[in-house]
Coordinates of C-alpha atoms and ligand atoms in Angstrom, one line a residue:
X24 CA 9.6 -7.6 -9.0
X25 CA 8.9 -7.1 -12.7
X26 CA 5.8 -8.5 -14.4
X27 CA 8.1 -11.1 -16.1
X28 CA 9.3 -12.2 -12.6
X29 CA 5.7 -12.5 -11.3
X30 CA 4.6 -14.4 -14.4
X31 CA 7.4 -16.8 -14.1
X32 CA 6.8 -17.5 -10.4
X33 CA 3.0 -17.8 -10.9
X34 CA 3.8 -20.6 -13.4
X35 CA 6.3 -22.2 -11.1
X36 CA 3.7 -22.4 -8.4
X37 CA 1.6 -24.8 -10.4
X38 CA -2.1 -24.7 -11.4
X39 CA -4.1 -21.9 -9.7
X40 CA -7.7 -22.3 -8.7
X41 CA -8.3 -18.7 -7.9
X42 CA -7.8 -16.0 -10.5
X43 CA -5.9 -13.2 -8.7
X44 CA -4.6 -10.0 -10.2
X45 CA -1.0 -9.8 -9.2
X46 CA 0.0 -6.4 -10.4
X47 CA -1.5 -7.1 -13.8
X48 CA -0.6 -10.8 -14.0
X49 CA -3.7 -13.1 -13.9
X50 CA -3.1 -16.4 -12.1
X51 CA -6.0 -18.4 -13.6
X52 CA -7.3 -16.4 -16.6
X53 CA -9.1 -19.4 -18.2
X54 CA -11.1 -20.5 -15.1
X55 CA -14.2 -22.6 -15.9
X56 CA -16.2 -20.3 -13.6
X57 CA -15.0 -17.2 -15.3
X58 CA -13.2 -14.5 -13.4
X59 CA -13.4 -16.5 -10.2
X60 CA -13.8 -15.6 -7.3
X61 CA -13.8 -11.9 -8.2
X62 CA -17.2 -12.4 -10.0
X63 CA -18.8 -13.7 -6.8
X64 CA -17.0 -11.2 -4.6
X65 CA -18.7 -8.3 -6.3
X66 CA -21.9 -9.3 -4.6
X67 CA -20.5 -10.8 -1.4
X68 CA -18.1 -8.0 -0.8
X69 CA -20.8 -5.4 -1.3
X70 CA -22.8 -7.1 1.6
X71 CA -19.8 -6.8 3.9
X72 CA -18.4 -3.7 5.7
X73 CA -16.4 -1.6 3.3
X74 CA -13.8 -1.1 6.1
X75 CA -12.9 -3.9 8.4
X76 CA -10.4 -1.9 10.6
X77 CA -9.8 -3.6 13.9
X78 CA -11.5 -6.8 12.9
X79 CA -10.0 -10.3 12.9
X80 CA -10.7 -12.7 10.1
X81 CA -10.3 -16.5 9.6
X82 CA -10.5 -17.8 6.1
X83 CA -11.0 -21.6 6.2
X84 CA -9.9 -23.3 3.0
X85 CA -8.4 -20.1 1.9
X86 CA -6.8 -21.5 -1.3
X87 CA -4.6 -18.8 -2.9
X88 CA -5.9 -16.2 -0.3
X89 CA -8.3 -14.2 -2.4
X90 CA -10.8 -13.5 0.4
X91 CA -8.1 -13.2 3.2
X92 CA -6.2 -10.6 1.0
X93 CA -9.4 -8.7 0.3
X94 CA -10.2 -8.4 4.0
X95 CA -6.7 -7.2 4.7
X96 CA -7.1 -4.6 1.9
X97 CA -10.2 -3.4 3.8
X98 CA -8.1 -2.9 6.9
X99 CA -8.7 -6.0 8.9
X100 CA -6.2 -6.1 11.8
X101 CA -5.5 -9.8 11.9
X102 CA -6.1 -12.2 9.0
X103 CA -5.4 -15.9 9.2
X104 CA -5.9 -18.2 6.2
X105 CA -5.8 -22.0 6.6
X106 CA -5.8 -24.7 4.0
X107 CA -5.2 -28.4 3.9
X108 CA -3.2 -28.1 0.6
X109 CA 0.4 -26.8 1.0
X110 CA 0.5 -26.0 -2.7
X111 CA -2.2 -23.5 -2.5
X112 CA -0.7 -21.9 0.6
X113 CA 2.6 -21.4 -1.3
X114 CA 0.5 -19.5 -3.9
X115 CA -1.2 -17.5 -1.1
X116 CA 2.1 -16.5 0.5
X117 CA 3.5 -15.4 -2.9
X118 CA 0.3 -13.3 -3.6
X119 CA 0.6 -11.6 -0.2
X120 CA 4.2 -10.8 -0.9
X121 CA 3.5 -9.3 -4.3
X122 CA 0.6 -7.3 -3.0
X123 CA 2.5 -6.3 0.1
X124 CA -0.4 -7.4 2.3
X125 CA 0.2 -8.8 5.8
X126 CA -1.7 -12.1 6.1
X127 CA -0.8 -15.2 8.0
X128 CA -1.3 -18.5 6.1
X129 CA -1.1 -21.9 8.0
X130 CA -1.2 -25.4 6.8
X131 CA -4.1 -26.8 8.8
X132 CA -7.3 -28.8 8.2
X133 CA -10.6 -27.4 9.2
X134 CA -10.8 -30.2 11.8
X135 CA -7.8 -28.8 13.6
X136 CA -10.1 -25.9 14.6
X137 CA -11.2 -28.2 17.4
X138 CA -8.0 -27.4 19.2
X139 CA -8.3 -23.6 18.5
X140 CA -9.5 -21.3 21.3
X141 CA -9.2 -17.9 19.4
X142 CA -12.4 -16.5 18.1
X143 CA -12.6 -14.3 15.0
X144 CA -14.9 -11.5 14.2
X145 CA -15.4 -12.8 10.6
X146 CA -15.1 -16.4 9.5
X147 CA -15.1 -17.2 5.8
X148 CA -16.1 -20.8 5.0
X149 CA -16.4 -20.7 1.3
X150 CA -16.4 -23.7 -1.1
X151 CA -15.2 -26.1 1.5
X152 CA -18.1 -27.9 3.1
X153 CA -18.9 -30.2 0.1
X154 CA -15.3 -31.3 0.1
X155 CA -15.6 -32.7 3.6
X156 CA -16.6 -36.2 4.7
X157 CA -17.8 -34.7 8.0
X158 CA -19.5 -31.5 6.9
X159 CA -21.6 -30.8 10.0
X160 CA -18.8 -31.5 12.3
X161 CA -16.6 -28.9 10.5
X162 CA -19.5 -26.4 10.5
X163 CA -20.0 -26.8 14.2
X164 CA -16.3 -26.2 14.8
X165 CA -16.3 -23.1 12.6
X166 CA -19.5 -21.7 14.2
X167 CA -18.0 -21.8 17.7
X168 CA -15.1 -19.6 16.5
X169 CA -17.3 -17.0 14.9
X170 CA -17.8 -13.8 16.9
X171 CA -19.7 -11.5 14.5
X172 CA -20.4 -13.1 11.1
X173 CA -19.8 -16.3 9.1
X174 CA -19.6 -15.9 5.4
X175 CA -20.6 -19.3 4.0
X176 CA -20.8 -20.7 0.5
X177 CA -21.5 -24.1 -0.9
X178 CA -22.2 -25.7 -4.2
X179 CA -26.0 -26.4 -4.4
X180 CA -27.8 -29.1 -6.4
X181 CA -31.4 -30.2 -6.5
X182 CA -34.6 -28.2 -5.7
X183 CA -34.3 -24.5 -4.8
X184 CA -37.4 -24.5 -2.6
X185 CA -37.3 -23.9 1.1
X186 CA -39.9 -24.5 3.8
X187 CA -39.9 -24.0 7.5
X188 CA -38.9 -27.1 9.4
X189 CA -41.6 -28.9 11.3
X190 CA -41.1 -29.3 15.1
X191 CA -41.4 -33.1 14.6
X192 CA -42.4 -35.6 11.9
X193 CA -44.6 -38.7 12.1
X194 CA -42.7 -41.9 11.8
X195 CA -45.4 -43.4 9.6
X196 CA -45.8 -40.5 7.2
X197 CA -43.2 -40.5 4.5
X198 CA -44.7 -37.6 2.5
X199 CA -42.5 -34.8 4.0
X200 CA -39.4 -36.4 2.4
X201 CA -41.0 -35.9 -1.1
X202 CA -41.7 -32.2 -0.5
X203 CA -39.5 -29.9 -2.6
X204 CA -38.5 -27.8 0.4
X205 CA -37.3 -30.7 2.5
X206 CA -33.5 -30.6 3.2
X207 CA -31.5 -33.1 1.2
X208 CA -27.8 -33.7 1.2
X209 CA -26.7 -35.7 -1.8
X210 CA -23.9 -38.2 -1.3
X211 CA -21.3 -38.7 -4.0
X212 CA -19.6 -42.0 -3.6
X213 CA -17.1 -41.8 -6.5
X214 CA -16.4 -38.4 -8.1
X215 CA -18.3 -35.3 -9.1
X216 CA -17.1 -33.0 -11.9
X217 CA -13.9 -34.9 -12.0
X218 CA -13.2 -34.3 -8.4
X219 CA -13.2 -37.3 -5.9
X220 CA -13.1 -34.9 -3.0
X221 CA -16.7 -33.8 -3.6
X222 CA -18.6 -35.8 -1.0
X223 CA -21.9 -34.1 0.0
X224 CA -23.9 -31.6 -2.1
X225 CA -26.9 -30.0 -0.4
X226 CA -30.0 -28.5 -1.9
X227 CA -30.8 -25.0 -0.7
X228 CA -33.1 -26.1 2.1
X229 CA -30.3 -28.4 3.5
X230 CA -27.7 -25.7 3.4
X231 CA -29.9 -23.3 5.3
X232 CA -31.0 -26.0 7.8
X233 CA -27.4 -27.0 8.5
X234 CA -26.4 -23.5 9.1
X235 CA -29.3 -23.0 11.6
X236 CA -28.6 -26.3 13.2
X237 CA -25.0 -25.2 13.8
X238 CA -26.2 -22.0 15.5
X239 CA -25.7 -19.7 12.4
X240 CA -28.7 -17.5 11.6
X241 CA -28.6 -16.3 8.0
X242 CA -28.9 -12.5 7.9
X243 CA -28.1 -11.9 4.3
X244 CA -28.0 -13.9 1.1
X245 CA -26.0 -11.8 -1.4
X246 CA -25.9 -14.5 -4.1
X247 CA -27.5 -17.9 -4.7
X248 CA -24.8 -20.0 -3.0
X249 CA -23.7 -17.6 -0.2
X250 CA -25.1 -16.7 3.2
X251 CA -23.9 -14.3 5.7
X252 CA -24.8 -15.6 9.2
X253 CA -24.8 -14.3 12.7
X254 CA -23.9 -16.8 15.5
X255 CA -26.6 -17.6 18.0
X256 CA -26.3 -19.2 21.5
X257 CA -27.0 -22.5 19.9
X258 CA -23.4 -22.6 18.5
X259 CA -22.1 -22.7 22.1
X260 CA -24.8 -25.2 23.1
X261 CA -23.7 -27.5 20.2
X262 CA -20.1 -27.2 21.3
X263 CA -20.8 -28.0 24.9
X264 CA -23.4 -30.7 24.3
X265 CA -21.9 -32.5 21.2
X266 CA -18.3 -31.6 20.8
X267 CA -16.3 -30.6 23.9
X268 CA -16.7 -33.8 25.7
X269 CA -15.8 -35.9 22.7
X270 CA -12.5 -34.1 21.9
Ligands
LIG323 C1 -13.3 -25.1 -4.0 S1 -11.9 -24.5 -3.1 C2 -12.5 -23.0 -2.4 C3 -11.4 -22.0 -2.1 C4 -11.8 -20.7 -1.6 N1 -12.4 -20.8 -0.2 C5 -12.8 -20.0 -2.5 O1 -14.0 -19.8 -2.1 O2 -12.4 -19.6 -3.6 C6 -11.7 -25.6 -1.7 C7 -10.5 -25.3 -0.8 O3 -10.7 -26.0 0.4 C8 -9.5 -26.6 0.7 N2 -9.8 -27.8 1.6 C9 -10.3 -29.0 1.3 N3 -10.4 -29.8 2.4 C10 -10.0 -29.0 3.4 C11 -9.9 -29.3 4.8 N4 -10.2 -30.4 5.3 N5 -9.4 -28.3 5.6 C12 -9.0 -27.1 5.1 N6 -9.1 -26.8 3.8 C13 -9.6 -27.7 2.9 C14 -8.9 -27.0 -0.6 O4 -7.5 -27.3 -0.5 C15 -9.2 -25.8 -1.4 O5 -8.3 -24.8 -1.3

């Protein structure tokens, strides 16, 4: 495929959210976040193993496949990307073809993970949670499938403070809710940044609390919006207690 062929196909596949380098052809060179997601990957990728030989990877909300393709480049044995938007998956499949990287892409919602029994060494859950009406449900489902690490990213708004959670709170004392480190999830009823699929935006304390509550212990925080987490026994407990019986 010549550069001209690639350029033409990139254009035919519609607007790209991720800026990929397809043999010198940039897919989203004027992205409002800069060279996204390569600019975030410099820090996130440095906190992950340089080689992923033998590992399996699930990329939830994979978009045009940037992270899935990067893991395959690092030698991951099995890489599966899922996304709810078929348009982005067409871009991902084209990118994999141009880069000659073997990655599977499936048209699936994160909620379909409820029916999945395969676990993955690494689960990427980047930029998806705030697009969901049922964020904690999705996080619980994803946590159960994580064998070694989850790489999690969310947009954050509000106070950046954190504080350890109390074991319990007094019903008559409203003061904890006014503390800057109290977890808060902001609900967007209409639209945020022109996008009506932005539903829940956490502050930092809420993002970390939700991860812990889903059985994901943050072990690294390579950049402001991203946590690398290890699964704890609580993920199975949540699955058995809250989810399995209801599905
Ligand atoms: C902000 S983009 C993030 C893309 C990529 N993970 C990244 O970090 O660059 C959100 C992605 O999540 C996908 N998405 C939204 N809702 C989803 C759902 N219910 N299940 C799976 N993917 C979803 C969108 O189609 C989109 O590709």
